[in-house]
Amino acid sequence: MADDEGRSNKGQDGDLGKPDGCPSYRNRAMTKRRHGEAQEAIRRAFHFGFIRLRRHDVERGGIIGLEKPEYDALIQKGDLTGDIFKKDRYNDEPLIEGLHFTCWADAQEEDDLIDWEPPTTIKPFLRHAHLCSYRESPFPELKLIVKESIYDILLEALENFDRRAMPFLSDIETQKPPLDLSRSFKDRLLGINSVCGRIATCDWPGCGDPFCSSELAWVENGICLVYLSASGAGIGSVFLFPFTTL
């Protein structure tokens, strides 16, 4: 259901309040012709987002960070097979089959996502992030589902995006799943038209350590294209088109 302004319900659990119908961010915004598996992957990515510690959450996608040789092989071949996923390198628990936000972990090079000096942008990271599927049987395989990067997918969707399909940032409660936004992040981003970088670090009194907690976002024309939470352990969550700021 929508409120009096036509904005969808904010939805704090499950699907971020995005309806199961066909708003523009699902169909009309996807102007390129793609096969069914790719379209479904994009729909799920927008609808559910990604978290690193999935536990038994099989609706949301997972997050995998690859080293440069493996990332290059994935892009060139379209898949990675065999025993390539090391628990201590890619995840804090065994990987769950399904959709994954897969990235070159060091794509930012000297402009690290997590550092005392905030990154000037997060776009290089998004240009080296892709939608992939992981399966265990008959052998471990990570398959590239959508050729375009997350960056390209977001820009394509933004062209014809209906902001009424999104919740407004002021309506989203802090410290509540699935986004689990900090108060400082919300206060600093609300009303911002365009920004791309780190918005907030750990807001525990006296902390502020970016390796403890960092929140990053890319906002264009008052629409948040992507929200990232991260720490010294890596990317914790990724949500695409989660809210508007204006």
Tab-separated table of C-alpha atoms in Angstrom:
chain	number	residue	atom	x	y	z
A	1	MET	CA	0.000	0.000	0.000
A	2	ALA	CA	1.119	3.566	-0.576
A	3	ASP	CA	0.731	6.633	1.581
A	4	ASP	CA	-1.028	9.861	0.566
A	5	GLU	CA	1.965	10.978	-1.514
A	6	GLY	CA	2.084	7.729	-3.472
A	7	ARG	CA	5.226	6.522	-1.696
A	8	SER	CA	5.388	2.817	-0.882
A	9	ASN	CA	5.403	1.581	2.703
A	10	LYS	CA	8.849	1.722	4.261
A	11	GLY	CA	8.952	-1.965	5.287
A	12	GLN	CA	11.506	-2.714	7.982
A	13	ASP	CA	11.726	-6.471	7.506
A	14	GLY	CA	12.183	-8.692	4.512
A	15	ASP	CA	11.830	-6.737	1.294
A	16	LEU	CA	12.581	-3.123	2.349
A	17	GLY	CA	8.974	-2.217	1.543
A	18	LYS	CA	9.434	-2.691	-2.210
A	19	PRO	CA	6.241	-4.175	-3.641
A	20	ASP	CA	6.076	-7.433	-5.567
A	21	GLY	CA	4.366	-5.788	-8.504
A	22	CYS	CA	6.090	-4.191	-11.469
A	23	PRO	CA	7.262	-0.672	-10.586
A	24	SER	CA	9.660	1.003	-12.984
A	25	TYR	CA	12.766	-0.019	-11.091
A	26	ARG	CA	11.964	-3.645	-11.913
A	27	ASN	CA	10.964	-3.587	-15.556
A	28	ARG	CA	10.781	-0.285	-17.433
A	29	ALA	CA	14.070	0.816	-15.877
A	30	MET	CA	15.737	-2.310	-17.259
A	31	THR	CA	15.975	-1.131	-20.854
A	32	LYS	CA	18.438	-3.748	-22.105
A	33	ARG	CA	17.165	-7.109	-23.281
A	34	ARG	CA	18.441	-9.825	-20.947
A	35	HIS	CA	17.736	-13.513	-20.548
A	36	GLY	CA	15.392	-14.622	-17.798
A	37	GLU	CA	18.093	-15.640	-15.311
A	38	ALA	CA	19.755	-12.220	-15.536
A	39	GLN	CA	16.451	-10.351	-15.140
A	40	GLU	CA	15.541	-12.448	-12.115
A	41	ALA	CA	18.976	-11.859	-10.556
A	42	ILE	CA	18.572	-8.090	-10.916
A	43	ARG	CA	15.041	-8.242	-9.492
A	44	ARG	CA	16.229	-10.193	-6.437
A	45	ALA	CA	19.223	-7.891	-5.978
A	46	PHE	CA	16.976	-4.820	-5.885
A	47	HIS	CA	14.364	-6.537	-3.760
A	48	PHE	CA	16.407	-8.271	-1.051
A	49	GLY	CA	19.980	-6.944	-1.086
A	50	PHE	CA	23.058	-8.801	0.167
A	51	ILE	CA	24.589	-9.611	3.548
A	52	ARG	CA	27.910	-11.275	4.364
A	53	LEU	CA	26.768	-13.252	7.403
A	54	ARG	CA	23.738	-14.978	5.928
A	55	ARG	CA	23.417	-17.771	8.484
A	56	HIS	CA	20.058	-19.252	7.446
A	57	ASP	CA	18.864	-16.215	5.477
A	58	VAL	CA	18.499	-17.699	1.998
A	59	GLU	CA	16.375	-14.878	0.582
A	60	ARG	CA	19.111	-12.269	0.639
A	61	GLY	CA	22.183	-12.771	-1.479
A	62	GLY	CA	25.671	-13.295	-0.114
A	63	ILE	CA	28.887	-11.309	-0.592
A	64	ILE	CA	32.119	-12.679	-2.049
A	65	GLY	CA	35.369	-10.721	-2.392
A	66	LEU	CA	37.814	-12.111	-4.946
A	67	GLU	CA	41.496	-11.441	-5.416
A	68	LYS	CA	42.575	-9.894	-8.720
A	69	PRO	CA	43.600	-13.107	-10.625
A	70	GLU	CA	40.341	-14.841	-9.712
A	71	TYR	CA	38.267	-11.760	-10.507
A	72	ASP	CA	39.923	-11.427	-13.933
A	73	ALA	CA	39.344	-15.129	-14.634
A	74	LEU	CA	35.666	-14.806	-13.684
A	75	ILE	CA	35.146	-11.851	-16.040
A	76	GLN	CA	37.050	-13.484	-18.913
A	77	LYS	CA	35.625	-17.020	-18.604
A	78	GLY	CA	32.220	-16.308	-17.104
A	79	ASP	CA	32.705	-18.752	-14.241
A	80	LEU	CA	35.088	-20.134	-11.635
A	81	THR	CA	35.007	-23.818	-10.809
A	82	GLY	CA	36.664	-26.202	-8.383
A	83	ASP	CA	37.693	-25.737	-4.776
A	84	ILE	CA	38.304	-21.994	-5.069
A	85	PHE	CA	36.429	-20.666	-2.042
A	86	LYS	CA	38.442	-20.671	1.163
A	87	LYS	CA	36.360	-20.089	4.263
A	88	ASP	CA	39.015	-17.950	5.943
A	89	ARG	CA	39.391	-15.772	2.829
A	90	TYR	CA	35.901	-15.202	1.488
A	91	ASN	CA	33.406	-15.731	4.257
A	92	ASP	CA	32.945	-16.321	7.964
A	93	GLU	CA	30.801	-19.384	7.331
A	94	PRO	CA	30.230	-21.928	4.535
A	95	LEU	CA	28.803	-20.325	1.419
A	96	ILE	CA	25.104	-20.781	0.755
A	97	GLU	CA	24.043	-21.565	-2.784
A	98	GLY	CA	22.323	-18.773	-4.667
A	99	LEU	CA	22.862	-15.155	-5.682
A	100	HIS	CA	26.001	-13.292	-4.585
A	101	PHE	CA	27.365	-9.760	-4.846
A	102	THR	CA	30.818	-10.648	-6.170
A	103	CYS	CA	33.589	-8.069	-6.270
A	104	TRP	CA	37.296	-7.480	-6.649
A	105	ALA	CA	37.967	-6.688	-3.009
A	106	ASP	CA	40.864	-4.285	-3.674
A	107	ALA	CA	39.376	-2.421	-6.642
A	108	GLN	CA	39.768	0.933	-4.889
A	109	GLU	CA	43.572	0.432	-4.726
A	110	GLU	CA	45.003	3.531	-2.962
A	111	ASP	CA	41.533	4.918	-2.219
A	112	ASP	CA	40.499	2.186	0.205
A	113	LEU	CA	36.875	1.875	1.223
A	114	ILE	CA	37.891	1.280	4.833
A	115	ASP	CA	40.636	3.555	6.123
A	116	TRP	CA	41.075	6.498	8.441
A	117	GLU	CA	41.113	8.734	5.375
A	118	PRO	CA	37.649	8.482	3.769
A	119	PRO	CA	37.500	7.347	0.129
A	120	THR	CA	36.885	10.078	-2.431
A	121	THR	CA	34.404	7.787	-4.212
A	122	ILE	CA	33.097	4.202	-4.205
A	123	LYS	CA	32.506	4.006	-7.958
A	124	PRO	CA	35.669	1.980	-8.830
A	125	PHE	CA	34.500	-0.658	-6.359
A	126	LEU	CA	31.042	-0.793	-7.957
A	127	ARG	CA	32.577	-1.013	-11.451
A	128	HIS	CA	34.307	-4.203	-10.310
A	129	ALA	CA	31.255	-5.787	-8.653
A	130	HIS	CA	28.885	-8.221	-10.381
A	131	LEU	CA	25.898	-10.482	-9.850
A	132	CYS	CA	26.921	-14.137	-9.687
A	133	SER	CA	25.364	-17.411	-8.601
A	134	TYR	CA	27.118	-20.038	-6.485
A	135	ARG	CA	26.367	-23.752	-6.415
A	136	GLU	CA	27.947	-26.727	-4.610
A	137	SER	CA	26.834	-29.633	-6.802
A	138	PRO	CA	27.975	-31.392	-8.899
A	139	PHE	CA	31.079	-29.248	-8.177
A	140	PRO	CA	31.678	-25.809	-6.653
A	141	GLU	CA	30.969	-23.156	-9.277
A	142	LEU	CA	30.678	-19.370	-9.256
A	143	LYS	CA	28.892	-18.219	-12.408
A	144	LEU	CA	28.653	-14.677	-13.790
A	145	ILE	CA	24.938	-14.027	-14.367
A	146	VAL	CA	24.918	-10.420	-15.613
A	147	LYS	CA	27.749	-9.192	-17.833
A	148	GLU	CA	27.384	-5.546	-16.802
A	149	SER	CA	28.823	-4.356	-13.500
A	150	ILE	CA	26.698	-3.253	-10.557
A	151	TYR	CA	27.692	0.319	-11.447
A	152	ASP	CA	26.274	-0.036	-14.966
A	153	ILE	CA	23.102	-1.740	-13.722
A	154	LEU	CA	22.460	1.081	-11.256
A	155	LEU	CA	22.971	3.821	-13.842
A	156	GLU	CA	20.688	2.040	-16.307
A	157	ALA	CA	17.942	1.696	-13.710
A	158	LEU	CA	18.306	5.300	-12.548
A	159	GLU	CA	17.396	6.682	-15.984
A	160	ASN	CA	13.722	5.709	-15.668
A	161	PHE	CA	13.416	5.271	-11.933
A	162	ASP	CA	10.155	6.050	-10.142
A	163	ARG	CA	11.131	7.402	-6.735
A	164	ARG	CA	7.589	6.798	-5.475
A	165	ALA	CA	8.458	3.102	-5.343
A	166	MET	CA	11.045	3.792	-2.646
A	167	PRO	CA	10.784	4.574	1.066
A	168	PHE	CA	11.978	7.969	2.313
A	169	LEU	CA	15.074	7.953	4.537
A	170	SER	CA	13.338	9.863	7.312
A	171	ASP	CA	10.783	7.032	7.576
A	172	ILE	CA	13.414	4.336	8.131
A	173	GLU	CA	14.164	3.524	11.758
A	174	THR	CA	17.797	3.374	12.836
A	175	GLN	CA	19.475	0.275	14.235
A	176	LYS	CA	16.806	-1.984	12.817
A	177	PRO	CA	17.251	-4.764	10.215
A	178	PRO	CA	17.627	-5.145	7.378
A	179	LEU	CA	19.466	-1.849	6.806
A	180	ASP	CA	20.487	-1.285	10.436
A	181	LEU	CA	21.380	2.367	9.767
A	182	SER	CA	23.205	4.395	12.404
A	183	ARG	CA	21.726	7.648	13.648
A	184	SER	CA	24.752	9.624	12.449
A	185	PHE	CA	24.463	8.146	8.947
A	186	LYS	CA	20.778	9.038	8.726
A	187	ASP	CA	21.290	12.567	10.065
A	188	ARG	CA	24.172	13.311	7.682
A	189	LEU	CA	22.513	11.926	4.550
A	190	LEU	CA	18.977	13.229	4.996
A	191	GLY	CA	18.304	16.083	2.566
A	192	ILE	CA	21.478	15.463	0.541
A	193	ASN	CA	21.069	15.626	-3.241
A	194	SER	CA	24.292	13.980	-4.448
A	195	VAL	CA	27.221	12.295	-2.694
A	196	CYS	CA	29.425	9.254	-3.221
A	197	GLY	CA	31.674	8.037	-0.430
A	198	ARG	CA	31.786	7.358	3.281
A	199	ILE	CA	28.984	8.973	5.221
A	200	ALA	CA	29.562	7.770	8.784
A	201	THR	CA	31.818	5.674	11.000
A	202	CYS	CA	31.076	3.874	14.271
A	203	ASP	CA	28.861	6.168	16.343
A	204	TRP	CA	29.497	4.415	19.649
A	205	PRO	CA	30.434	7.235	22.071
A	206	GLY	CA	34.138	7.968	21.827
A	207	CYS	CA	34.780	5.499	18.991
A	208	GLY	CA	34.503	6.721	15.390
A	209	ASP	CA	36.831	3.938	14.205
A	210	PRO	CA	36.109	3.198	10.489
A	211	PHE	CA	37.485	-0.323	10.952
A	212	CYS	CA	34.859	-0.895	13.632
A	213	SER	CA	32.003	0.287	11.430
A	214	SER	CA	31.665	2.343	8.255
A	215	GLU	CA	28.605	3.266	6.211
A	216	LEU	CA	28.965	4.364	2.602
A	217	ALA	CA	26.474	5.486	-0.019
A	218	TRP	CA	26.074	6.747	-3.564
A	219	VAL	CA	23.233	9.265	-3.983
A	220	GLU	CA	22.181	11.010	-7.200
A	221	ASN	CA	19.279	13.487	-7.429
A	222	GLY	CA	18.067	12.518	-3.993
A	223	ILE	CA	17.949	8.786	-4.834
A	224	CYS	CA	20.271	6.434	-2.989
A	225	LEU	CA	21.579	3.989	-5.583
A	226	VAL	CA	23.551	1.886	-3.121
A	227	TYR	CA	24.121	1.606	0.619
A	228	LEU	CA	27.168	-0.269	1.948
A	229	SER	CA	28.056	-1.203	5.488
A	230	ALA	CA	31.613	-2.350	6.135
A	231	SER	CA	34.303	-2.860	8.749
A	232	GLY	CA	37.845	-4.153	8.989
A	233	ALA	CA	36.389	-7.616	8.320
A	234	GLY	CA	35.090	-6.518	4.898
A	235	ILE	CA	31.765	-5.565	3.326
A	236	GLY	CA	28.919	-6.436	5.676
A	237	SER	CA	25.872	-5.551	3.578
A	238	VAL	CA	24.866	-4.087	0.222
A	239	PHE	CA	21.431	-2.683	-0.591
A	240	LEU	CA	20.478	-1.265	-4.004
A	241	PHE	CA	17.978	1.606	-4.306
A	242	PRO	CA	17.045	1.353	-0.607
A	243	PHE	CA	15.606	4.866	-0.070
A	244	THR	CA	15.357	8.485	-1.178
A	245	THR	CA	17.008	11.350	0.678
A	246	LEU	CA	14.893	14.210	-0.686
